[in-house]
Each structure stands twice: as C-alpha cells, then as structure tokens.
CSV table of N, CA, C and O in Angstrom, one decimal:
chain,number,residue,atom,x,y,z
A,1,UNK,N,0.8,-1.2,0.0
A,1,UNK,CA,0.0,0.0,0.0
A,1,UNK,C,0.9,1.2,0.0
A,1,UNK,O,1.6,1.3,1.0
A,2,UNK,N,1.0,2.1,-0.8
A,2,UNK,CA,1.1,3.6,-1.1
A,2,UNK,C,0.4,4.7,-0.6
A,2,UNK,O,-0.8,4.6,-1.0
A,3,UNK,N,0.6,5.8,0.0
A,3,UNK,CA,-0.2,7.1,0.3
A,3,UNK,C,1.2,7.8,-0.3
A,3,UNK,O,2.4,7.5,-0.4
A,4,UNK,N,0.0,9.2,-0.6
A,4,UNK,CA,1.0,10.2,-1.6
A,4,UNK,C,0.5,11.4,-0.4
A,4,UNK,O,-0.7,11.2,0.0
A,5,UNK,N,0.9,12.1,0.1
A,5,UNK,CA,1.2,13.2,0.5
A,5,UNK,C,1.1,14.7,-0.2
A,5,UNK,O,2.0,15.3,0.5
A,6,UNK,N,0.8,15.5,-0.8
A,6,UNK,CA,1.1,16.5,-1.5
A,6,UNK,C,1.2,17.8,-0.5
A,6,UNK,O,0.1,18.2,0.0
A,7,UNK,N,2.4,18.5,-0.4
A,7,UNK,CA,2.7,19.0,-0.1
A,7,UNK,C,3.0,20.9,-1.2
A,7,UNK,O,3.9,21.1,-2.1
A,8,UNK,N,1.9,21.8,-0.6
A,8,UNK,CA,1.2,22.3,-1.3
A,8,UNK,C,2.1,24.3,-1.1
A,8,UNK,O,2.4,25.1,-2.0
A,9,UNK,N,2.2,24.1,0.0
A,9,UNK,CA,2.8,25.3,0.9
A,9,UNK,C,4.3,25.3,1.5
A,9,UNK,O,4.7,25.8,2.6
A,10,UNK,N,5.0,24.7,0.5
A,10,UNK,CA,6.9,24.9,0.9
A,10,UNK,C,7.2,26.0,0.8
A,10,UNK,O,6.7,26.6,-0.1
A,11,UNK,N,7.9,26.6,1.8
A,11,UNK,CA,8.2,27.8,1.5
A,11,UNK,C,9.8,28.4,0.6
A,11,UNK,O,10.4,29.5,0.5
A,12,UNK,N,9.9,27.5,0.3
A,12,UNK,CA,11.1,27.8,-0.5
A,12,UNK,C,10.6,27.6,-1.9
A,12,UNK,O,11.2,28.4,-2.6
A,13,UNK,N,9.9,27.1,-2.6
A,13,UNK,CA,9.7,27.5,-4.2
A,13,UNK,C,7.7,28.0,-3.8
A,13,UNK,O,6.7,27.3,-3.6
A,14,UNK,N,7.7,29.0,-3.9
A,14,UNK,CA,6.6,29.6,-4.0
A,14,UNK,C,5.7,29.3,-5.9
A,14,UNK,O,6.1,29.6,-7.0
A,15,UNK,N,4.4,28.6,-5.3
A,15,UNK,CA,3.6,28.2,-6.5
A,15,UNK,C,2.5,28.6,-6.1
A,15,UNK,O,2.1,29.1,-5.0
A,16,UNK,N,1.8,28.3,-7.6
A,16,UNK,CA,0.0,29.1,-6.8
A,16,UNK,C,-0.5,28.2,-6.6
A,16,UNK,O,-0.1,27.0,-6.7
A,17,UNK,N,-1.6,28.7,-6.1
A,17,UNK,CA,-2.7,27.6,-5.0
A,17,UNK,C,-3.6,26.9,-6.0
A,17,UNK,O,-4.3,27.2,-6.9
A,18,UNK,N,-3.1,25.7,-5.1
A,18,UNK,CA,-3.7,24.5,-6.2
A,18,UNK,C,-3.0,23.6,-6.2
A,18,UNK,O,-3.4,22.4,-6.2
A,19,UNK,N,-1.3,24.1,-6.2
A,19,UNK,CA,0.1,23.0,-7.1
A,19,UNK,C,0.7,22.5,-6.1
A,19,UNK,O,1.1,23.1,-5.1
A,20,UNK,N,0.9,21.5,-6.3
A,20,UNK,CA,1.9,20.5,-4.7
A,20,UNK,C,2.9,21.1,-5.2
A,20,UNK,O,2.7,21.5,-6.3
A,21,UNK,N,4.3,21.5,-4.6
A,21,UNK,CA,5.2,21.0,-5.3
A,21,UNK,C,6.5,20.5,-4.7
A,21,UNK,O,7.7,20.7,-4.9
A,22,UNK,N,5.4,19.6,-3.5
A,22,UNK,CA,6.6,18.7,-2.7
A,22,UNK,C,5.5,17.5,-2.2
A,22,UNK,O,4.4,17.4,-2.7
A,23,UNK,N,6.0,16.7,-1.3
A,23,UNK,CA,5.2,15.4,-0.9
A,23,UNK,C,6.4,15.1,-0.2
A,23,UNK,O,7.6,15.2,-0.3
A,24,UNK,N,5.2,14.1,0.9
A,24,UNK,CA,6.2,12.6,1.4
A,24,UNK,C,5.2,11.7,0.9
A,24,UNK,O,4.0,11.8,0.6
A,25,UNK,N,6.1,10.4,0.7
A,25,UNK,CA,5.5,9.4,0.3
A,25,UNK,C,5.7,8.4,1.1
A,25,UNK,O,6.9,8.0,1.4
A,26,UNK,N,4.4,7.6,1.9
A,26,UNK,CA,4.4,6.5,2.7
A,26,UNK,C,4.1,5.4,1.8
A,26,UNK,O,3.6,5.5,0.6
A,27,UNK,N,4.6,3.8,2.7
A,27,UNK,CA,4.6,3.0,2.1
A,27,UNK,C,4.7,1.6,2.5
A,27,UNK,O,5.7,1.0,2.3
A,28,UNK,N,3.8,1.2,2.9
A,28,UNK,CA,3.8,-0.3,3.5
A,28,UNK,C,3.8,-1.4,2.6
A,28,UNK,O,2.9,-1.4,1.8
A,29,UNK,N,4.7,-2.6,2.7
A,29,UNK,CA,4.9,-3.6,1.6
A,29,UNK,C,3.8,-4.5,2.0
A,29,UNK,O,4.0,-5.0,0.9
A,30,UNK,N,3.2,-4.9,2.3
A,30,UNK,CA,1.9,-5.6,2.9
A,30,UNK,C,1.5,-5.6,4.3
A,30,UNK,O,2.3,-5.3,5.2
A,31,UNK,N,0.1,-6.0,4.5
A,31,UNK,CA,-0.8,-6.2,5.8
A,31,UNK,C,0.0,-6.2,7.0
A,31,UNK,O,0.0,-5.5,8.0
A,32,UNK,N,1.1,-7.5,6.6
A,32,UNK,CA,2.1,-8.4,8.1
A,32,UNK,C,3.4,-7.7,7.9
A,32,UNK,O,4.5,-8.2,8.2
A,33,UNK,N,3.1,-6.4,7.1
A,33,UNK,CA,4.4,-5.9,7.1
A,33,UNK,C,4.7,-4.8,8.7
A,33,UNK,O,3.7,-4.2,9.0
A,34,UNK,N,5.7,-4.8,9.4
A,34,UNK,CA,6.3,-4.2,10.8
A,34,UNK,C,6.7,-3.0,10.7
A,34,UNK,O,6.8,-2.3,11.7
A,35,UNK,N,7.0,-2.6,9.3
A,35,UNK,CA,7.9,-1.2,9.5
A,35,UNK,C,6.9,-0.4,8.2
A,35,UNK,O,6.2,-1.1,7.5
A,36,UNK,N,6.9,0.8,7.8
A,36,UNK,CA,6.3,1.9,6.8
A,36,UNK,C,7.8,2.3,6.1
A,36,UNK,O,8.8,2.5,6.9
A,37,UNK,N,7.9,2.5,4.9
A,37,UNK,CA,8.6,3.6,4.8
A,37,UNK,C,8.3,5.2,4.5
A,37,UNK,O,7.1,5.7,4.5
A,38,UNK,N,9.4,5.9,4.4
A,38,UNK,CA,8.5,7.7,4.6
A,38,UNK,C,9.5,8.0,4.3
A,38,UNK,O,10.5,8.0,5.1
A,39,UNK,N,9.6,8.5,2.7
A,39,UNK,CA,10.1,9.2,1.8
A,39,UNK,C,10.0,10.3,1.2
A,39,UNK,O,8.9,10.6,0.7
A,40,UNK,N,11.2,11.3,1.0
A,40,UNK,CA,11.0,12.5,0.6
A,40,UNK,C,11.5,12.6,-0.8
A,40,UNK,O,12.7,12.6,-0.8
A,41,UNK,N,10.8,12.7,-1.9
A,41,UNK,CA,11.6,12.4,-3.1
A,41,UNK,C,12.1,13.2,-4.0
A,41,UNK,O,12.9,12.9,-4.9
A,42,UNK,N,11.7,14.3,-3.7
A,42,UNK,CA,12.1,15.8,-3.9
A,42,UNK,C,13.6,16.3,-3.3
A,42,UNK,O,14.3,17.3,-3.6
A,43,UNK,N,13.7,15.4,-2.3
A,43,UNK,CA,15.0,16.1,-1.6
A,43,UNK,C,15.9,14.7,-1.5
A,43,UNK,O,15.8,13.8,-0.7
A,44,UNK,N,16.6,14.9,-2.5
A,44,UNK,CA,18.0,13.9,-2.5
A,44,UNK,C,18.6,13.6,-1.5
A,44,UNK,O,19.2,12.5,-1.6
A,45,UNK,N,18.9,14.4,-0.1
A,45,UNK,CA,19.9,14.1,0.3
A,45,UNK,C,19.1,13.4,2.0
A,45,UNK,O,19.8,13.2,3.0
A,46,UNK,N,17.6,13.2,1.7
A,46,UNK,CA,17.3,12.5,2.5
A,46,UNK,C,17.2,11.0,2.2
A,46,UNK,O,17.0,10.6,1.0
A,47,UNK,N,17.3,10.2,3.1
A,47,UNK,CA,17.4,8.6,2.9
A,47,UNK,C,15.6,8.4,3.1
A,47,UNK,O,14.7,9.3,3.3
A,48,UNK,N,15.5,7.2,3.0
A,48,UNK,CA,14.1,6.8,3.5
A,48,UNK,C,14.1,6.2,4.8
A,48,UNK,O,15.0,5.4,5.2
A,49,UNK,N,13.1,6.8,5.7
A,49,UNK,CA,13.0,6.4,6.5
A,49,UNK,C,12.0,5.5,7.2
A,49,UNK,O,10.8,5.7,7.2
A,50,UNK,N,12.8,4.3,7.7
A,50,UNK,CA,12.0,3.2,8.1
A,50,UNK,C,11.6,3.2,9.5
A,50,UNK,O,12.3,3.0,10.5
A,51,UNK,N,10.2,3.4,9.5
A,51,UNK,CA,9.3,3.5,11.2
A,51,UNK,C,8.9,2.6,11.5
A,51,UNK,O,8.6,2.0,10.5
A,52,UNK,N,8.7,1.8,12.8
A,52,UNK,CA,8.2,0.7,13.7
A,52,UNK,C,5.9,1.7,13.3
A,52,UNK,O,5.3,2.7,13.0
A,53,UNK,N,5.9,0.2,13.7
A,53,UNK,CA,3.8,0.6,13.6
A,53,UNK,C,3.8,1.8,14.9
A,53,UNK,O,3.0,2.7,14.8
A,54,UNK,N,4.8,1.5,16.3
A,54,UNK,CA,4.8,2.1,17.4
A,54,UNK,C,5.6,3.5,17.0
A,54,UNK,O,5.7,4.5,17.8
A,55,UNK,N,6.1,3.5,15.9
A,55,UNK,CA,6.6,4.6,15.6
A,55,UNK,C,6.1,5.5,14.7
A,55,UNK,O,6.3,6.7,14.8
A,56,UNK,N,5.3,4.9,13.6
A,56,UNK,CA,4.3,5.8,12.9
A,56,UNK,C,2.9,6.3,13.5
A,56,UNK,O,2.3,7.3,13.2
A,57,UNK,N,2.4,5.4,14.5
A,57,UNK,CA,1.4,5.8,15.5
A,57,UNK,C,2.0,7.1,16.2
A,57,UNK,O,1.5,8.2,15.9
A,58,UNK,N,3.2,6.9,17.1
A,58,UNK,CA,3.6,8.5,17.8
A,58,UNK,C,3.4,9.5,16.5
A,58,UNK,O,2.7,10.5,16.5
A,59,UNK,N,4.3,9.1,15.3
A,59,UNK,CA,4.2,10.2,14.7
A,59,UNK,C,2.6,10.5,14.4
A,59,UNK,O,2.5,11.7,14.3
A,60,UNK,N,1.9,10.1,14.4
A,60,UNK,CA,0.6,10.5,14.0
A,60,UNK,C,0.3,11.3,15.0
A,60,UNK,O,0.3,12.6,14.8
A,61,UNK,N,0.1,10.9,16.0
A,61,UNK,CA,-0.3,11.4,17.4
A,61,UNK,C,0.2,12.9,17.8
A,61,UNK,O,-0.5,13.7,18.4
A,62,UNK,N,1.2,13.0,17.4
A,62,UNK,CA,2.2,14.5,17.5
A,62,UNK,C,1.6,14.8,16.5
A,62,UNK,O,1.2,16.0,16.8
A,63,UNK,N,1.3,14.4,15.3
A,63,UNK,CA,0.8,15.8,14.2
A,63,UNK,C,-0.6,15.6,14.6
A,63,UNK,O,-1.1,16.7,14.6
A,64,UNK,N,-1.5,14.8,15.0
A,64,UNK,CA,-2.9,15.1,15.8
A,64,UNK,C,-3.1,16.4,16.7
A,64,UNK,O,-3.9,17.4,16.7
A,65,UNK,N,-2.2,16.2,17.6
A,65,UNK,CA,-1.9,16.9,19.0
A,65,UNK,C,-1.5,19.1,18.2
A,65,UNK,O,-1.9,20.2,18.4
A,66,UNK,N,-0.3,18.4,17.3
A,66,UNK,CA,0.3,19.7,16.7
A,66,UNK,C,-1.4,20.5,16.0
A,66,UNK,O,-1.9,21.5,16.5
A,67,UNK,N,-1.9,19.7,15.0
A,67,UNK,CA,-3.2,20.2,14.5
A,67,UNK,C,-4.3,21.1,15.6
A,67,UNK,O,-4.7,22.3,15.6
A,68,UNK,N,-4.4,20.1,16.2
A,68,UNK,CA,-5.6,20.3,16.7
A,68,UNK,C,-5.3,21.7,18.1
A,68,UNK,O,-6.3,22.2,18.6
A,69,UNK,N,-3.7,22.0,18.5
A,69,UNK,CA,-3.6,23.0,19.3
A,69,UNK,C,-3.9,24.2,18.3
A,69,UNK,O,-4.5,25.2,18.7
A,70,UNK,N,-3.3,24.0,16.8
A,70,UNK,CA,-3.7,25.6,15.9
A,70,UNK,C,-5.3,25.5,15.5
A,70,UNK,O,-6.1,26.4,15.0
A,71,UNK,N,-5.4,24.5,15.7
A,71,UNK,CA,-7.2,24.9,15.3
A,71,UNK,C,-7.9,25.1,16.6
A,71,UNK,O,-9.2,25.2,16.5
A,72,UNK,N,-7.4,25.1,17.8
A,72,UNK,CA,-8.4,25.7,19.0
A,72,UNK,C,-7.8,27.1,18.9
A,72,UNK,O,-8.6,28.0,19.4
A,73,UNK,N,-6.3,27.8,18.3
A,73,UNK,CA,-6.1,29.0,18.6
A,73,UNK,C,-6.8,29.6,17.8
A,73,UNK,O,-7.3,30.7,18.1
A,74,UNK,N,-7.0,28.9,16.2
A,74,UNK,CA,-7.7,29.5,15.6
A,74,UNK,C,-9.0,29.9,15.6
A,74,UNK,O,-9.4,31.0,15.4
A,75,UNK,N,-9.7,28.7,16.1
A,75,UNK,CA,-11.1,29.0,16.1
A,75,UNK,C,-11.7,29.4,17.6
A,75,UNK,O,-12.9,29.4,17.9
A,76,UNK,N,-10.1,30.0,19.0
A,76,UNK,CA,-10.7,30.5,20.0
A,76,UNK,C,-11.1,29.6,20.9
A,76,UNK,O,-11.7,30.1,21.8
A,77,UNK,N,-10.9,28.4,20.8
A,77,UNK,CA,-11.3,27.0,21.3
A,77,UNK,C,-10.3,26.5,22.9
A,77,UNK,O,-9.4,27.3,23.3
A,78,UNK,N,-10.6,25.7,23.6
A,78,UNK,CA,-9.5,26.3,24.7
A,78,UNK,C,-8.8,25.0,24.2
A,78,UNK,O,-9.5,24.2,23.6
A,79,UNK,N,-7.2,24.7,24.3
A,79,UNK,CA,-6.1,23.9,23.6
A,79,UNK,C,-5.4,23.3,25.1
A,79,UNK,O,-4.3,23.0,25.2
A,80,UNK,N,-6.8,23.3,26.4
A,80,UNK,CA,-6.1,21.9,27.1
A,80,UNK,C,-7.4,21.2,27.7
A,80,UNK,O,-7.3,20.1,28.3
C-alpha cells in the first residue's frame, strides 16, 4: 500500500494555490508488514525512513496533537 502526500505550501519555491510541489510518500509492503517507509523524493539528500507501527502511531499522534492546538487557537477554542 502507497499514500501520496502532497505537499502544497513549501516555503522555498513559492507556487500558486492548487500545485503541490513537494510530498512525502508512505509505504507499506503488505498487511504483516512491521515497519512503513516515509520518503521525501524531492530532496536527494534525504534517505528513507524506516518506522516501527509504534513509531508511525507516535508520529501521528504528535501531528494530531500539533493540528488540533492551531485549530483551538484559531477557532478561539481552549487547547487543554
């Protein structure tokens, strides 16, 4: 299984709204597979990185947690 990422708002090559023009790309080799990879393919001088299931869950979790504090600042919401 593959997920594509698009990555819309880099701040280093400025594009108009609409155009990815970065991504990470995840990637699990099957069901009973232990680890994901998470790839940046735009940027050469990163490797792929191989996550434990306990390690792509934290990462979720932290970008959950990261989200949801700017959407209580945003929408005035209380963020504890």
């Amino acid at each position: 299984m593959i997920k594509f990422v698009p990555i819309e708002h880099a701040p280093y090559l400025p594009v108009r709204t609409g155009e990815a023009n970065d991504c990470i790309i995840l990637r699990r080799f099957s069901k009973d597979s232990t680890t994901i990879e998470m790839a940046f393919p735009f940027h050469p001088d990163s490797p792929i990185i191989n996550l434990s299931v306990v390690d792509a869950i934290m990462l979720r979790n932290a970008l959950d947690e990261l989200v949801s504090v700017k959407f209580f600042e945003k929408t005035g919401g209380l963020t504890e």
